[in-house]
PDB file of C-alpha atoms and ligand atoms in Angstrom:
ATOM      1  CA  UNK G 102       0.000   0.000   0.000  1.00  0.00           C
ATOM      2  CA  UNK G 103       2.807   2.546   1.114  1.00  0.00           C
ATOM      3  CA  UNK G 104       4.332   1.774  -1.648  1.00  0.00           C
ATOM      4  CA  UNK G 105       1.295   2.764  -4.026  1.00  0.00           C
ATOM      5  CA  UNK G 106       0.911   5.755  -2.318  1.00  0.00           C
ATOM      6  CA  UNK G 107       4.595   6.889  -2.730  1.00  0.00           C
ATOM      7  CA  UNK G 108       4.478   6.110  -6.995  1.00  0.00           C
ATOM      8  CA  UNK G 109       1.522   8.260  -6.698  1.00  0.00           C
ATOM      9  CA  UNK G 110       3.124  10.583  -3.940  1.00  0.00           C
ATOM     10  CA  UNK G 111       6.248  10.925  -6.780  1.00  0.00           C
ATOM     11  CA  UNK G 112       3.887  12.084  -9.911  1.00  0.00           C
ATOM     12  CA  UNK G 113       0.795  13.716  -8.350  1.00  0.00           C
ATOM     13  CA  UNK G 114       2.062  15.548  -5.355  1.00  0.00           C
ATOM     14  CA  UNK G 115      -0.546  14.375  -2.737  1.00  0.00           C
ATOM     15  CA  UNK G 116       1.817  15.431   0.266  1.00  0.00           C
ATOM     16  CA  UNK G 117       2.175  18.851  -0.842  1.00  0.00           C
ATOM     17  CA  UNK G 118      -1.834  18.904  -1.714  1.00  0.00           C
ATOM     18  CA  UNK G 119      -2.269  17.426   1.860  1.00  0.00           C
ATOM     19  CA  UNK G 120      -0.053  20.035   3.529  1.00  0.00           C
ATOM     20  CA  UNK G 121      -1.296  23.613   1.576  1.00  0.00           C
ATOM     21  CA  UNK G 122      -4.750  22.609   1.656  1.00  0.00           C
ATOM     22  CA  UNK G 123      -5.893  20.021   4.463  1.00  0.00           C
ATOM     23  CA  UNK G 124      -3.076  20.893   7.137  1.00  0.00           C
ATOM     24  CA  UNK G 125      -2.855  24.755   7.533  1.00  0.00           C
ATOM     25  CA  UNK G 126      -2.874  26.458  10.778  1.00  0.00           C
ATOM     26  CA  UNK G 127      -5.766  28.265  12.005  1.00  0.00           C
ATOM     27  CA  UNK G 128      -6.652  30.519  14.708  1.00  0.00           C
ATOM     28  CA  UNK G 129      -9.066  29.811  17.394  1.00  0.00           C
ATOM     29  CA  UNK G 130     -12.368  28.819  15.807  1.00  0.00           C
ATOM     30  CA  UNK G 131     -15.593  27.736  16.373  1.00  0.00           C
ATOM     31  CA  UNK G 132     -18.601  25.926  14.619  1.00  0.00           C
ATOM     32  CA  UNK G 133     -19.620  28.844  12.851  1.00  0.00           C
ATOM     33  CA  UNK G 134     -16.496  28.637  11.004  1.00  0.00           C
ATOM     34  CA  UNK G 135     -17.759  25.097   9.280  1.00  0.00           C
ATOM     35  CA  UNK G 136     -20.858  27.296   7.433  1.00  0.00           C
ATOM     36  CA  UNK G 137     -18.605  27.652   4.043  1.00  0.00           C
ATOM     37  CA  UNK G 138     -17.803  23.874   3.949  1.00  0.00           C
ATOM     38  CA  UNK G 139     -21.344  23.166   5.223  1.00  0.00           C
ATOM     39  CA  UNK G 140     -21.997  25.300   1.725  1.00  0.00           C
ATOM     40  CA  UNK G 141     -19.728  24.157  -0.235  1.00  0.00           C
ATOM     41  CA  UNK G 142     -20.842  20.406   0.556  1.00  0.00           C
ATOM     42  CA  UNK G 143     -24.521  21.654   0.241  1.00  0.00           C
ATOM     43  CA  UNK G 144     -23.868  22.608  -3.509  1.00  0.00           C
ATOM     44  CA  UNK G 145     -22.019  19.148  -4.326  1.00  0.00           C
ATOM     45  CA  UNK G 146     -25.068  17.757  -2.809  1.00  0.00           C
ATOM     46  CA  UNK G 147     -27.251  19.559  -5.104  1.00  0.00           C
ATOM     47  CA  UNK G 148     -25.014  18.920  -8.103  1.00  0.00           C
ATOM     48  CA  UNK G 149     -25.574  15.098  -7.806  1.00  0.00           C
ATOM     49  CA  UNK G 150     -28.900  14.650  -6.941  1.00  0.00           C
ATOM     50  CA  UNK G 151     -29.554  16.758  -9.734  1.00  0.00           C
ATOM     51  CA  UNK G 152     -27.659  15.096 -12.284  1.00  0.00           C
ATOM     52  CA  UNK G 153     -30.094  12.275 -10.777  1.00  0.00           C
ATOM     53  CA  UNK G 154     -33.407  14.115 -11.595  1.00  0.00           C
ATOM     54  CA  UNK G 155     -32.359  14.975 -15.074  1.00  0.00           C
ATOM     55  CA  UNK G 156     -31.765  10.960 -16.073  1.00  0.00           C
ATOM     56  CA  UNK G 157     -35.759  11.427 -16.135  1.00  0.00           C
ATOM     57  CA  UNK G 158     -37.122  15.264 -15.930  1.00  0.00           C
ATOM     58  CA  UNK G 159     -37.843  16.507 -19.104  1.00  0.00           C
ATOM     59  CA  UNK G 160     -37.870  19.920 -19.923  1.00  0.00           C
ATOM     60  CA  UNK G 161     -41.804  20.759 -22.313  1.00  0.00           C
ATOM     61  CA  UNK G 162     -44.596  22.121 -20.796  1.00  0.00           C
ATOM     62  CA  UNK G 163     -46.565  18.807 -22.004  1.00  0.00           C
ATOM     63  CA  UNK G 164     -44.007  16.668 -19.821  1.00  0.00           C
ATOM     64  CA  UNK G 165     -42.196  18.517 -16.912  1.00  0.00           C
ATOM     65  CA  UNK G 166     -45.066  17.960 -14.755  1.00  0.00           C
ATOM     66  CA  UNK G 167     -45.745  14.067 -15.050  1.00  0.00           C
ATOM     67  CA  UNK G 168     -42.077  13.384 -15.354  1.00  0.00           C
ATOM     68  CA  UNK G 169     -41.756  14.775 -12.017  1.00  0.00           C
ATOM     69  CA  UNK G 170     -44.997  12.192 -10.915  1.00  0.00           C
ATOM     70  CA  UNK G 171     -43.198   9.720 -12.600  1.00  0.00           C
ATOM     71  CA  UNK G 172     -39.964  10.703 -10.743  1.00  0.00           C
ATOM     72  CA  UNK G 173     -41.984  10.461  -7.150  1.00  0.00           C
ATOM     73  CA  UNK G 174     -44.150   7.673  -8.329  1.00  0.00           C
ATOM     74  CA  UNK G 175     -42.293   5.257  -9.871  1.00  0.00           C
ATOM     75  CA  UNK G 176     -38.730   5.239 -10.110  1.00  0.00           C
ATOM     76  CA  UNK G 177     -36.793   3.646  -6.996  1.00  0.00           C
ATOM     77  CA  UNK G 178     -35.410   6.160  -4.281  1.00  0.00           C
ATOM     78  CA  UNK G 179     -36.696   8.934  -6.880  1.00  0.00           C
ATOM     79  CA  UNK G 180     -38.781  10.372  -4.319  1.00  0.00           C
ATOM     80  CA  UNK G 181     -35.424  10.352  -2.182  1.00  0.00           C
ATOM     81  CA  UNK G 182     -33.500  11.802  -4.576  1.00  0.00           C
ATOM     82  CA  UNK G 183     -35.799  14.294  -4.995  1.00  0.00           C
ATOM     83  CA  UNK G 184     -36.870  15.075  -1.595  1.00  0.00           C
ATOM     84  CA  UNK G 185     -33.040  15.592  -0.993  1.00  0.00           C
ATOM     85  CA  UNK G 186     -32.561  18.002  -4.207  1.00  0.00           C
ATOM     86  CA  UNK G 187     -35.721  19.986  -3.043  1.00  0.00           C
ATOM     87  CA  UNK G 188     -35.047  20.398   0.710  1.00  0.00           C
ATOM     88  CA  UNK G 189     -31.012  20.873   0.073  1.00  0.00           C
ATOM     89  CA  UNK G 190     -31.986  23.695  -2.269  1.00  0.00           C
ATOM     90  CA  UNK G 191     -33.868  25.536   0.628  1.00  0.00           C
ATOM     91  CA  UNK G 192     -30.926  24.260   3.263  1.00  0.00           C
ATOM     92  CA  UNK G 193     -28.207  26.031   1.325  1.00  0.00           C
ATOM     93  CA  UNK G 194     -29.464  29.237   1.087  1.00  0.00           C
ATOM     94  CA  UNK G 195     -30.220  29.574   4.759  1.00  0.00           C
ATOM     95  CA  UNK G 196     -26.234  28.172   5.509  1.00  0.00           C
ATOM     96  CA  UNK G 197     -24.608  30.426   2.816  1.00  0.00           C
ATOM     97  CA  UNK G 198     -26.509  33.283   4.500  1.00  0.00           C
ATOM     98  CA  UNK G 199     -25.567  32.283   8.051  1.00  0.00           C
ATOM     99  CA  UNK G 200     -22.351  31.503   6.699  1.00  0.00           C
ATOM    100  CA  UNK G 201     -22.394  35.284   5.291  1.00  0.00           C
ATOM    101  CA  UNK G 202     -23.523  36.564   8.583  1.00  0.00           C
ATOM    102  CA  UNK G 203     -20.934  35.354  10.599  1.00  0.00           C
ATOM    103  CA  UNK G 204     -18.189  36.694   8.133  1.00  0.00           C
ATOM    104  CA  UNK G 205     -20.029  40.048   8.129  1.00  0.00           C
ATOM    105  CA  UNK G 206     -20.093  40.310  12.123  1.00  0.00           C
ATOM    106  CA  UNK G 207     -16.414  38.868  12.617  1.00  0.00           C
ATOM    107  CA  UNK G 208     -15.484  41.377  10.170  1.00  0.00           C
ATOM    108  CA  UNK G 209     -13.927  39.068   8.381  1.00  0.00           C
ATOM    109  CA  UNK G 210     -14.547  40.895   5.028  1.00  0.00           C
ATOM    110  CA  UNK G 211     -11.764  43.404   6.121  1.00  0.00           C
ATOM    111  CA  UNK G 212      -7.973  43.988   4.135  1.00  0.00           C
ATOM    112  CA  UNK G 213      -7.257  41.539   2.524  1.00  0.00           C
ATOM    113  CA  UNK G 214      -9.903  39.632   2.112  1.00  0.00           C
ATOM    114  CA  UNK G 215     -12.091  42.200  -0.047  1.00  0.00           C
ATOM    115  CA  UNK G 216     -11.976  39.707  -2.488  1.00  0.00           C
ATOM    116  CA  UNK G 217     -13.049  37.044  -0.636  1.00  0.00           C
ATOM    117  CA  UNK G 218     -16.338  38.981   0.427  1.00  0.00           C
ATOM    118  CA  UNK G 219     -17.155  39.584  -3.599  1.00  0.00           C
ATOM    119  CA  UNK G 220     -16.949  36.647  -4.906  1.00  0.00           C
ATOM    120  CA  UNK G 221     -19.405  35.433  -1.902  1.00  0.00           C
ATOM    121  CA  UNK G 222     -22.190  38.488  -2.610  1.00  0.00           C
ATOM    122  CA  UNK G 223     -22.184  36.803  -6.661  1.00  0.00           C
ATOM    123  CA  UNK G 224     -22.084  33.011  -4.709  1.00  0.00           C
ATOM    124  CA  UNK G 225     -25.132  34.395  -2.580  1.00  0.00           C
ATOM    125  CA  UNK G 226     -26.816  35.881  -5.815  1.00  0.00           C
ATOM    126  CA  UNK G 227     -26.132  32.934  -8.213  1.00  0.00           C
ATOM    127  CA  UNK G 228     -27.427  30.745  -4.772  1.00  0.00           C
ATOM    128  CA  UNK G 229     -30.513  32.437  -4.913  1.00  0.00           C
ATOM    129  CA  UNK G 230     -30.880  32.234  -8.710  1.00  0.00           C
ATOM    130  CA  UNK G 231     -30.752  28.784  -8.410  1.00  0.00           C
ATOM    131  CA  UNK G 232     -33.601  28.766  -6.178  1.00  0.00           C
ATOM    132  CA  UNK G 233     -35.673  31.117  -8.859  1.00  0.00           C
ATOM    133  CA  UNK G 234     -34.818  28.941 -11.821  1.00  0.00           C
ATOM    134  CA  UNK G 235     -35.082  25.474 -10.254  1.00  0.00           C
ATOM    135  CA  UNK G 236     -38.623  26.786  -8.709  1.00  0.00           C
ATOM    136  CA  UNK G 237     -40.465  26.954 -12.364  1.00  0.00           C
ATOM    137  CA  UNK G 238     -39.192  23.150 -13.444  1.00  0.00           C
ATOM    138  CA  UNK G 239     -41.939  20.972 -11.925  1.00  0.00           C
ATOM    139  CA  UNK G 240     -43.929  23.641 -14.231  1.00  0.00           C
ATOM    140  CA  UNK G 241     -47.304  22.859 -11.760  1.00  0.00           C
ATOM    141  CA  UNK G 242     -49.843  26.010 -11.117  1.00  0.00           C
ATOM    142  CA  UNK G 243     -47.070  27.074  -7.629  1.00  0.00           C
ATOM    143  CA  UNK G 244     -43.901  27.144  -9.874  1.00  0.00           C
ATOM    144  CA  UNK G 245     -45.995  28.749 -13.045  1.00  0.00           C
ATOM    145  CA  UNK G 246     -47.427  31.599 -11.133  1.00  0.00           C
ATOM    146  CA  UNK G 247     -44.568  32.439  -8.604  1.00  0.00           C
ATOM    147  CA  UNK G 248     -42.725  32.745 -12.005  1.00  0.00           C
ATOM    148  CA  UNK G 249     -45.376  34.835 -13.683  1.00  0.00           C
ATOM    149  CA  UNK G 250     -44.672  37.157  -9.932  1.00  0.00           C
ATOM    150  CA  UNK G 251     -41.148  36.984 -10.095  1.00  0.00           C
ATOM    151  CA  UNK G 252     -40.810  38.051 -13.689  1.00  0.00           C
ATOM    152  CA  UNK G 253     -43.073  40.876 -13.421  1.00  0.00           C
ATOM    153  CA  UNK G 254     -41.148  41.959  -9.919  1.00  0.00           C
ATOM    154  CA  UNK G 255     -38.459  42.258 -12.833  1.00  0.00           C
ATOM    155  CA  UNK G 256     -40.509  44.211 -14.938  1.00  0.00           C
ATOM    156  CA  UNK G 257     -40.621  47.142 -12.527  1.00  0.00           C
ATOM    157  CA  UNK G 258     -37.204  47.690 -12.634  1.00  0.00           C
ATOM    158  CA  UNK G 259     -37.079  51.529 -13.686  1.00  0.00           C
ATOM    159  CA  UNK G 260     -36.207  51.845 -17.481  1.00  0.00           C
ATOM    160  CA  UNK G 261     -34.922  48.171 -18.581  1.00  0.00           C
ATOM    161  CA  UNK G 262     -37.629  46.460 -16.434  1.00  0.00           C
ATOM    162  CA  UNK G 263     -39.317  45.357 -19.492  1.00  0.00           C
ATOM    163  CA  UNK G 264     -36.272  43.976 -20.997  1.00  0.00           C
ATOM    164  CA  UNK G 265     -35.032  41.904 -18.597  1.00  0.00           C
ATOM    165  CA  UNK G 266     -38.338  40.880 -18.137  1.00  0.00           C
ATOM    166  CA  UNK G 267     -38.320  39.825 -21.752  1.00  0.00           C
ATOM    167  CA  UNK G 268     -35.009  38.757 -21.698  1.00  0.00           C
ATOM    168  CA  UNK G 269     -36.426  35.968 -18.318  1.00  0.00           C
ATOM    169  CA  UNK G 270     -38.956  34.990 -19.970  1.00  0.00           C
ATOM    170  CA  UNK G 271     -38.067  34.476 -23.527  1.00  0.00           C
ATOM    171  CA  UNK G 272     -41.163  36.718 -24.983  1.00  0.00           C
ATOM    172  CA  UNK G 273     -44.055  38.317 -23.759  1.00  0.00           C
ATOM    173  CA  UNK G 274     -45.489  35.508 -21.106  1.00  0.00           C
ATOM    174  CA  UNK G 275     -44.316  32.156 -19.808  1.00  0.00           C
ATOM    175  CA  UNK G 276     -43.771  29.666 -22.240  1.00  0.00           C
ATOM    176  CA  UNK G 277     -41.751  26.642 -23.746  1.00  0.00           C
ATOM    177  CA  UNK G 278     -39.107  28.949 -24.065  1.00  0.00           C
ATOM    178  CA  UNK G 279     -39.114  30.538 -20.230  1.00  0.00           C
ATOM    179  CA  UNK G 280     -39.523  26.892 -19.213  1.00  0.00           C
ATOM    180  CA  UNK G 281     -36.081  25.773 -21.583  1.00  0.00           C
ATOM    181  CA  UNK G 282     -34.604  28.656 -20.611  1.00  0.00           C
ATOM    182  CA  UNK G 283     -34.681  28.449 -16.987  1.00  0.00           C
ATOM    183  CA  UNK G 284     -33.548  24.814 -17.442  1.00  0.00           C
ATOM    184  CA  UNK G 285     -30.423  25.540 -19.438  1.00  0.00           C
ATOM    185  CA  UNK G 286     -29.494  28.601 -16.727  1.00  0.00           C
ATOM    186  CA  UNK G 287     -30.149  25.908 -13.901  1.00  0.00           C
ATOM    187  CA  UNK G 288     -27.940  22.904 -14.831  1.00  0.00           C
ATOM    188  CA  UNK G 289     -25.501  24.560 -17.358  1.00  0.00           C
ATOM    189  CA  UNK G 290     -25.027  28.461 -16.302  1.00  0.00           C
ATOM    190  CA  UNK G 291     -25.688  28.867 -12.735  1.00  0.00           C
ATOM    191  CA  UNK G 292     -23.666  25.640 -11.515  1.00  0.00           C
ATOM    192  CA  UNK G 293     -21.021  26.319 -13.678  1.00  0.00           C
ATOM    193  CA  UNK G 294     -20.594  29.729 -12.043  1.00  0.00           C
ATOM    194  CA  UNK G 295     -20.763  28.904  -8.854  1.00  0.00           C
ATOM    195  CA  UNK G 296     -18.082  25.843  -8.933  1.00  0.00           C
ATOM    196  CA  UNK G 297     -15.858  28.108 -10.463  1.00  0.00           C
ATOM    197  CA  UNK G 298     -16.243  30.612  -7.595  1.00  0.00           C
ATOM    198  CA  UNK G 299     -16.350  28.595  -5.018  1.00  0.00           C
ATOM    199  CA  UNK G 300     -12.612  27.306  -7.008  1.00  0.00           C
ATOM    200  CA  UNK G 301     -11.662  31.173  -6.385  1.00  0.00           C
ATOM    201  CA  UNK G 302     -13.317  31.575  -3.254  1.00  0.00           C
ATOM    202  CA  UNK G 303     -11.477  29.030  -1.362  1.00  0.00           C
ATOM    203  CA  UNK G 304      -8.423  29.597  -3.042  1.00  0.00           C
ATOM    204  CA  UNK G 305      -8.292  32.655  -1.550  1.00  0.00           C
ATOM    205  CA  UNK G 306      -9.286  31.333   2.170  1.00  0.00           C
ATOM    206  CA  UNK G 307      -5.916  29.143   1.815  1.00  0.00           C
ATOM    207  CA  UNK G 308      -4.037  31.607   0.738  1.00  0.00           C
ATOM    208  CA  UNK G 309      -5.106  34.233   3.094  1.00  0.00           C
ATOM    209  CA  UNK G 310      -5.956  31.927   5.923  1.00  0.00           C
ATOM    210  CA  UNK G 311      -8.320  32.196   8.243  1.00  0.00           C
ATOM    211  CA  UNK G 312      -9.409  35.392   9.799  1.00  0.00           C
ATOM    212  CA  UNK G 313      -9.049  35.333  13.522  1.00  0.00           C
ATOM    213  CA  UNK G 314     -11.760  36.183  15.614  1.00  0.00           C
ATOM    214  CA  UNK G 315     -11.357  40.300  16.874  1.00  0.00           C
ATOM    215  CA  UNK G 316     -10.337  40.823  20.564  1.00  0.00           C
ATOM    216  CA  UNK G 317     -10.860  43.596  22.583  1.00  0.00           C
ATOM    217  CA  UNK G 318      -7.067  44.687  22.384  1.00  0.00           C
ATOM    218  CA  UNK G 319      -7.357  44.871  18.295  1.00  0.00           C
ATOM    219  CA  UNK G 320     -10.070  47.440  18.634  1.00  0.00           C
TER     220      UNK G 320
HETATM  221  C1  HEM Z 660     -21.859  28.757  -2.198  1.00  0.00           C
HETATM  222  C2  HEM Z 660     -21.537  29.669  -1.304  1.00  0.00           C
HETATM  223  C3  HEM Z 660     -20.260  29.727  -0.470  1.00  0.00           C
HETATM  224  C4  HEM Z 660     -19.309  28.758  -0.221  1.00  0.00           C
HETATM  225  C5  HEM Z 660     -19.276  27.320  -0.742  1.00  0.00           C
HETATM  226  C6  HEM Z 660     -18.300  29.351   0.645  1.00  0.00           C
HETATM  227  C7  HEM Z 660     -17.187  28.675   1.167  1.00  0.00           C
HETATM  228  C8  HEM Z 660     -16.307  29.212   2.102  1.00  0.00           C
HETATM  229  C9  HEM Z 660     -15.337  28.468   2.892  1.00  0.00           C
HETATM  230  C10 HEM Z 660     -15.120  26.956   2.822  1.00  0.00           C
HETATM  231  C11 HEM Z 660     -14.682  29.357   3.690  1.00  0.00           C
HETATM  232  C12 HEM Z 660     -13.638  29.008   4.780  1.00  0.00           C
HETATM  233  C13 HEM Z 660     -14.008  29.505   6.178  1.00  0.00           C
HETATM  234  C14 HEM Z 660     -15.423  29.314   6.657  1.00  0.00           C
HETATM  235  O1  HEM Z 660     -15.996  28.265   6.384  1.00  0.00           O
HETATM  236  O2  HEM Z 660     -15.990  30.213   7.294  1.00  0.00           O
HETATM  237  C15 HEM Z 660     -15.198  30.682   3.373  1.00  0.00           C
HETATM  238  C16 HEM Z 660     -14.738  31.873   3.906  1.00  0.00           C
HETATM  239  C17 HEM Z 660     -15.226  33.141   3.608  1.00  0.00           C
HETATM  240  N1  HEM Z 660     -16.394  33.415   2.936  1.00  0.00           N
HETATM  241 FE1  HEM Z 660     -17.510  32.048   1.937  1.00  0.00          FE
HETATM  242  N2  HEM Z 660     -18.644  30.670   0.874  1.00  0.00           N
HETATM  243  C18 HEM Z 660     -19.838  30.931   0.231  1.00  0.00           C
HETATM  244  C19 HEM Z 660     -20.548  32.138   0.263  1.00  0.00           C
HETATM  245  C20 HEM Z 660     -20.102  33.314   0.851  1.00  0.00           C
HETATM  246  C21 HEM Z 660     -20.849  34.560   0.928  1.00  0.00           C
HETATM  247  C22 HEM Z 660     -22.296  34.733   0.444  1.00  0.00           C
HETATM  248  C23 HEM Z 660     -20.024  35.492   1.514  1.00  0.00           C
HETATM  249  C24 HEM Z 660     -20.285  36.943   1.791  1.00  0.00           C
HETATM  250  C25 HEM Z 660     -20.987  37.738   1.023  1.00  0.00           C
HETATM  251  C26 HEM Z 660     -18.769  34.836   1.817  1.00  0.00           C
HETATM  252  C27 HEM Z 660     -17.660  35.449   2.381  1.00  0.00           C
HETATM  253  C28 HEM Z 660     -16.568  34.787   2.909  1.00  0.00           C
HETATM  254  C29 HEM Z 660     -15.438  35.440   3.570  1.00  0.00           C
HETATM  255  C30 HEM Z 660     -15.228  36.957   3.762  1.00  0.00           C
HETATM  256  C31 HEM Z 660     -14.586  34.401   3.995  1.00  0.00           C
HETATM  257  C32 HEM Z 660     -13.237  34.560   4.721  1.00  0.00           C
HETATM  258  C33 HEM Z 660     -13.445  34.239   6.164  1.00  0.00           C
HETATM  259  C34 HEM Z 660     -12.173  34.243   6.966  1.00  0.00           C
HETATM  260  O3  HEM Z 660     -11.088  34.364   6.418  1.00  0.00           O
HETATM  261  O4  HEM Z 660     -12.325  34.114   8.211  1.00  0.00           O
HETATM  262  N3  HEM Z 660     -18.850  33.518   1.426  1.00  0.00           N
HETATM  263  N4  HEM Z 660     -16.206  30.570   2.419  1.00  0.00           N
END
């Protein structure tokens, strides 16, 4: 075995992978500081029970809503899968914004982790857009009208309202296309996004470290 790990050791490195990213030193923590993993596991979570759902969702107004009966109905553990996918979704928004929270009132967000704090307001956003996107796909009379809300909440955006509006829903009103649309943005755009962030995000937490909690004496 030791000897398996050491060819591997010699060409990919795993030592110094162990040692930059899994044994750095930190400052004195506490569970609050586990929110961004808790996220950051969250959003695998999401990634594979969704690659789950979309071995049978289908993505037409005349078959979103029975594949996701057939889905709950009849495929084994579907209902699991999905239960999982639709709870998690809710889960990780409330973590990434506790997670948010406490880096906001440890002032962690502070020189020189500016950076940092960015690329977690577009994690938050992108978070939440998976939330409006993935809410339209089981296309029943919930999804198709807290779309038709959501949209129009767009629409009153002063000057482009109407556009982006447009630009959500692919025309005039909800259709095929909104209901395509917000499919593509929900398994192709938004995740890619977000891994890719979360790839800078925690880059940055290594390299930076940890931000300590503030003492009285730092004040
Ligand atoms: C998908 C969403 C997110 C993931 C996966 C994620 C992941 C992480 C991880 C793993 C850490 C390491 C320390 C810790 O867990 O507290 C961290 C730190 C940090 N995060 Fe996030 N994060 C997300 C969203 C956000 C948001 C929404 C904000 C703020 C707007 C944010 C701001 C920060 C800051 C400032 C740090 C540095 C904390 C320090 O050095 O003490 N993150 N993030």
């Amino acid at each position: 075995m030791n000897n398996v790990l050491e060819w591997l050791d010699e060409r990919l490195g795993l030592q110094t992978i162990y040692s930059v990213v899994l044994d750095r030193k930190v400052p004195k923590v506490n569970w609050w500081f586990t929110l961004g993993s808790a996220s950051a596991i969250l959003f695998v979570l999401q990634a594979v029970t969704g690659m789950f759902l979309s071995i049978y969702y289908v993505p037409s107004p005349e078959n979103a809503y029975d594949s996701i009966q057939f889905i709950m109905n009849d495929v084994a553990f579907g209902w699991l899968i999905r239960g999982i996918h639709h709870w998690g979704a809710s889960l990780m928004v409330i973590i990434v914004f506790i997670h948010m929270l406490r880096t906001f009132f440890l002032a962690a967000y502070k020189y020189p982790r500016e950076l940092t704090w960015l690329t977690g307001v577009i994690l938050l956003i992108a978070t939440l857009g998976m939330g409006f996107t993935g809410y339209l796909l089981p296309w029943n009379q919930r999804a198709y009208w807290a779309t038709t809300v959501g949209t129009e909440i767009a629409g009153t955006v002063p000057f482009i309202g109407q556009f982006i509006a447009n630009v959500l829903r692919g025309g005039a009103e909800l259709s095929a296309v909104t209901l395509t649309r917000f499919f593509a943005v929900h398994i192709w755009f938004l995740p890619a996004l977000i891994g890719a962030l979360i790839g800078v995000h925690i880059y940055m937490v290594i390299r930076l470290g940890i931000a300590g909690i503030p003492d009285k004496d730092e004040a």
